[in-house]
Every structure is written in structure tokens, then in C-alpha cells.
Coordinates of C-alpha atoms in Angstrom, one line a residue:
M1 CA 5.6 -21.0 10.6
P2 CA 5.8 -18.2 13.0
L3 CA 6.4 -14.7 11.4
S4 CA 9.8 -14.3 12.8
Q5 CA 11.4 -17.7 11.9
A6 CA 15.0 -17.7 11.5
G7 CA 15.9 -17.7 7.9
S8 CA 12.7 -15.8 6.8
F9 CA 12.4 -12.4 5.7
N10 CA 9.6 -9.9 6.9
F11 CA 7.7 -7.5 4.6
V12 CA 4.7 -5.0 5.2
V13 CA 2.4 -5.7 2.2
L14 CA -0.6 -4.2 0.7
I15 CA -3.3 -6.7 0.0
P16 CA -6.2 -5.7 -2.4
H17 CA -9.6 -6.7 -1.4
R18 CA -10.2 -10.5 -2.5
D19 CA -12.4 -9.5 -5.6
S20 CA -9.3 -7.5 -7.1
A21 CA -7.0 -10.0 -6.1
R22 CA -8.8 -12.5 -7.9
A23 CA -8.6 -10.6 -11.0
L24 CA -4.9 -11.1 -10.9
E25 CA -5.1 -14.8 -10.6
P26 CA -5.8 -15.6 -14.4
Y27 CA -2.9 -13.0 -15.2
S28 CA -0.5 -15.4 -13.2
R29 CA -1.7 -18.4 -15.0
K30 CA -1.0 -16.5 -18.5
L31 CA 2.5 -15.8 -17.2
F32 CA 3.2 -19.2 -16.0
R33 CA 2.1 -20.4 -19.5
A34 CA 4.1 -17.9 -21.2
G35 CA 7.3 -19.4 -19.3
F36 CA 7.5 -17.4 -16.1
A37 CA 8.3 -20.1 -13.6
G38 CA 7.9 -17.9 -10.7
A39 CA 4.3 -16.9 -11.3
Y40 CA 3.3 -18.6 -8.2
S41 CA 6.2 -18.1 -5.8
F42 CA 5.0 -15.0 -4.3
P43 CA 1.4 -14.0 -3.3
N44 CA -0.7 -11.4 -5.2
V45 CA 0.3 -8.7 -2.8
A46 CA 2.4 -5.3 -3.0
P47 CA 5.4 -5.1 -0.7
L48 CA 5.7 -1.7 0.7
A49 CA 9.0 -2.5 2.8
L50 CA 11.3 -5.0 3.9
V51 CA 11.4 -4.9 7.8
S52 CA 13.6 -6.4 10.5
R53 CA 10.8 -7.4 12.6
A54 CA 7.0 -7.7 12.2
C55 CA 5.0 -4.5 12.9
S56 CA 2.6 -4.2 15.6
R57 CA -1.1 -3.8 15.0
S58 CA -1.0 -0.1 16.1
E59 CA 2.1 0.3 13.7
L60 CA 0.1 -1.2 10.7
K61 CA -2.9 1.1 11.7
A62 CA -0.7 4.2 11.4
L63 CA 1.0 2.8 8.1
A64 CA -2.7 2.1 6.7
L65 CA -3.8 5.5 7.5
S66 CA -0.9 7.0 5.9
Q67 CA -1.5 4.7 2.8
R68 CA -5.2 6.0 2.6
N69 CA -4.0 9.5 2.6
L70 CA -1.6 9.0 -0.1
S71 CA -4.5 7.1 -2.0
A72 CA -6.7 10.2 -1.5
C73 CA -4.6 12.8 -3.1
G74 CA -6.2 13.4 -6.4
R75 CA -7.1 9.8 -6.9
D76 CA -10.5 9.5 -5.0
G77 CA -9.3 7.1 -2.8
K78 CA -8.7 4.4 -5.5
L79 CA -5.7 2.3 -6.3
R80 CA -5.4 1.8 -10.1
A81 CA -3.2 -1.2 -11.8
L82 CA -1.1 0.2 -14.4
S83 CA 1.2 -1.6 -16.9
P84 CA 3.2 -4.4 -15.7
Q85 CA 6.9 -3.4 -14.4
T86 CA 9.4 -5.0 -12.1
V87 CA 10.9 -3.8 -8.9
S88 CA 13.7 -5.3 -7.1
C89 CA 14.5 -6.0 -3.4
P90 CA 18.3 -6.2 -2.6
S91 CA 18.3 -8.7 0.2
P92 CA 16.7 -11.0 -0.3
A93 CA 17.6 -10.8 -4.0
L94 CA 14.0 -10.9 -5.6
T95 CA 12.5 -9.2 -8.6
L96 CA 8.8 -8.9 -8.6
F97 CA 6.9 -8.5 -11.7
G98 CA 3.4 -7.1 -12.1
P99 CA 1.1 -4.3 -12.6
L100 CA 2.3 -1.0 -11.2
L101 CA -0.1 0.6 -8.5
D102 CA -0.4 4.2 -9.2
T103 CA -0.5 5.4 -5.7
P104 CA 2.5 6.9 -4.1
V105 CA 4.6 4.9 -1.6
P106 CA 4.8 6.0 2.1
A107 CA 7.8 7.6 3.1
P108 CA 10.5 5.7 4.7
E109 CA 10.0 7.8 8.0
T110 CA 6.5 6.6 8.0
F111 CA 7.8 2.9 9.3
P112 CA 9.0 2.4 12.5
A113 CA 12.6 3.4 12.8
D114 CA 14.0 0.4 14.4
A115 CA 12.0 -2.0 11.8
A116 CA 12.5 -0.5 8.0
L117 CA 15.4 -2.3 6.4
Y118 CA 14.4 -1.3 2.6
C119 CA 11.3 0.7 1.2
F120 CA 10.2 -0.2 -2.2
P121 CA 10.3 2.7 -4.6
R122 CA 7.2 2.0 -6.1
L123 CA 4.2 -0.5 -5.5
I124 CA 4.1 -3.5 -7.6
L125 CA 1.2 -6.0 -7.3
C126 CA 3.3 -9.1 -7.6
A127 CA 2.0 -11.6 -10.4
A128 CA 5.4 -13.3 -10.7
L129 CA 8.8 -13.5 -9.4
L130 CA 11.5 -13.1 -12.0
G131 CA 14.5 -15.4 -12.0
P132 CA 18.1 -14.5 -13.5
D133 CA 16.9 -15.4 -17.2
D134 CA 13.4 -13.9 -16.9
E135 CA 13.8 -10.3 -17.4
A136 CA 14.8 -10.9 -21.1
L137 CA 11.5 -13.0 -21.4
T138 CA 9.4 -9.6 -20.1
R139 CA 10.9 -7.9 -23.1
Q140 CA 10.3 -10.9 -25.6
A141 CA 7.1 -12.3 -24.6
I142 CA 3.8 -10.7 -25.9
L143 CA 2.1 -10.5 -22.6
P144 CA -1.4 -9.5 -22.0
E145 CA -2.3 -6.5 -19.9
P146 CA -3.6 -7.4 -16.3
A147 CA -7.3 -6.8 -16.0
V148 CA -7.2 -5.5 -12.3
P149 CA -10.1 -3.0 -11.6
P150 CA -9.6 0.0 -9.8
F151 CA -10.0 -0.7 -5.9
R152 CA -10.5 1.2 -2.4
A153 CA -10.6 -1.5 -0.4
A154 CA -7.3 -2.9 0.7
M155 CA -5.4 -4.3 3.9
L156 CA -1.8 -4.0 5.1
A157 CA -0.4 -6.8 6.9
N158 CA 3.0 -8.5 8.0
M159 CA 4.3 -11.1 5.7
S160 CA 7.2 -13.5 6.2
L161 CA 8.9 -15.0 3.3
S162 CA 10.9 -18.4 3.8
P163 CA 13.4 -19.9 1.1
L164 CA 12.5 -23.7 0.9
D165 CA 15.3 -26.3 1.1
S166 CA 14.2 -27.9 -2.1
G167 CA 13.2 -26.8 -5.7
A168 CA 14.7 -23.9 -7.8
P169 CA 16.3 -21.2 -5.3
A170 CA 15.0 -18.2 -7.4
Y171 CA 11.4 -19.3 -7.2
S172 CA 11.0 -21.8 -4.1
F173 CA 9.3 -19.9 -1.0
A174 CA 6.7 -20.4 1.4
W175 CA 5.0 -17.6 3.0
E176 CA 2.6 -16.6 5.9
I177 CA 0.7 -13.4 6.1
G178 CA -0.2 -12.0 9.5
E179 CA -3.6 -10.6 10.6
P180 CA -4.6 -7.5 8.2
V181 CA -5.4 -4.2 9.0
W182 CA -7.9 -2.4 6.6
L183 CA -7.2 0.8 5.2
P184 CA -9.7 3.3 6.4
A185 CA -12.6 4.1 4.7
Y186 CA -12.3 6.7 2.0
K187 CA -14.0 10.0 2.8
A188 CA -14.6 12.5 -0.1
S189 CA -13.5 16.0 1.3

């Protein structure tokens, strides 16, 4: 499916290196077993912004440089996964649940002015989408902490999310992730 397919939503997402992303997979399985039906409804990425169009490769490179600079400020270039939190996107109405990444988010003006629709207020490495009744489950369930090691290697990419015609509307999506752009290598000053 093309990244600009009608009925789909476009995001710019941060993708951890596959070794770090793999560490989140067991956590998603535990969430699913604990009753989170949306544990496999969204990839294990951290959305930065909802955009009206896919960003060009040069725009993604500029965003990747900005994100690397943010991760370098007092953090030695590492992104650390903290306790799980939620973050909502107004349209499409999605609530993501997963470990909070300790890095600041890029400023809205970092994104192309003609593209940014909504900038996420914090970066959540998504382990599950929450449906209307799931927020109560996050407070009731005894959930393990995700075991995601700190990481420097990460990429930015365009992602298209499309609702499926069948299944539970809160959890039924297909996605496609475009060609990623690596964050520049961290250089200690």
C-alpha cells in the first residue's frame, strides 16, 4: 500500500535499532496476555508527529539530525526507556501505551510547515494501542516494567496507518513503514 493511500494517516516515527526493538516484543506479549487487545495493533515505534504528507528524504535527514542533537544534551546520545505511559493522538483517535523515552521531542517548527498536523508531546515507544476500556486496565493490572536497554542507534521514517474494514475498530490497522534514515552517529564533545 502506498504511503499516501486515501483513508490512511501519515506519521513520522522513531524506530529503535532492531536489538532494542526486539526487547519490547516480550513486553507486548505480556500485555496481550494481561488483556490488552491492542498489543499488536501498532508497530513498536515512537511517533513524533502526525503529518499531512510523507516527508522527503532530506526532510527526514534534517529531523534525524535534530533528534540526535536532542539526545546529546546531557544524555550522551542515548535514549532510555522509562516507565510506561500513555499519549493520545486526536485524529485518528489513538491512545498509545508503552515506555516513555527520556529524550525531548522535536519542536513543531522542526517539521515542514506544510506537513505537521500534530506533534506528540512526549515520545512513547508503543507496546500497545489502548481501546476505550483499556485505560482502566493500565491502572488495575500489575504490569511488568519493559526491559528495553538504552540505545543510541535509531532511525526516523514515514509510516502510513490504515484502518481495516474488518475487526475491532480500535485495534484493526495495517501499517507500512517507509525507507528509514539513521540518526547521525553520536559524537561526544
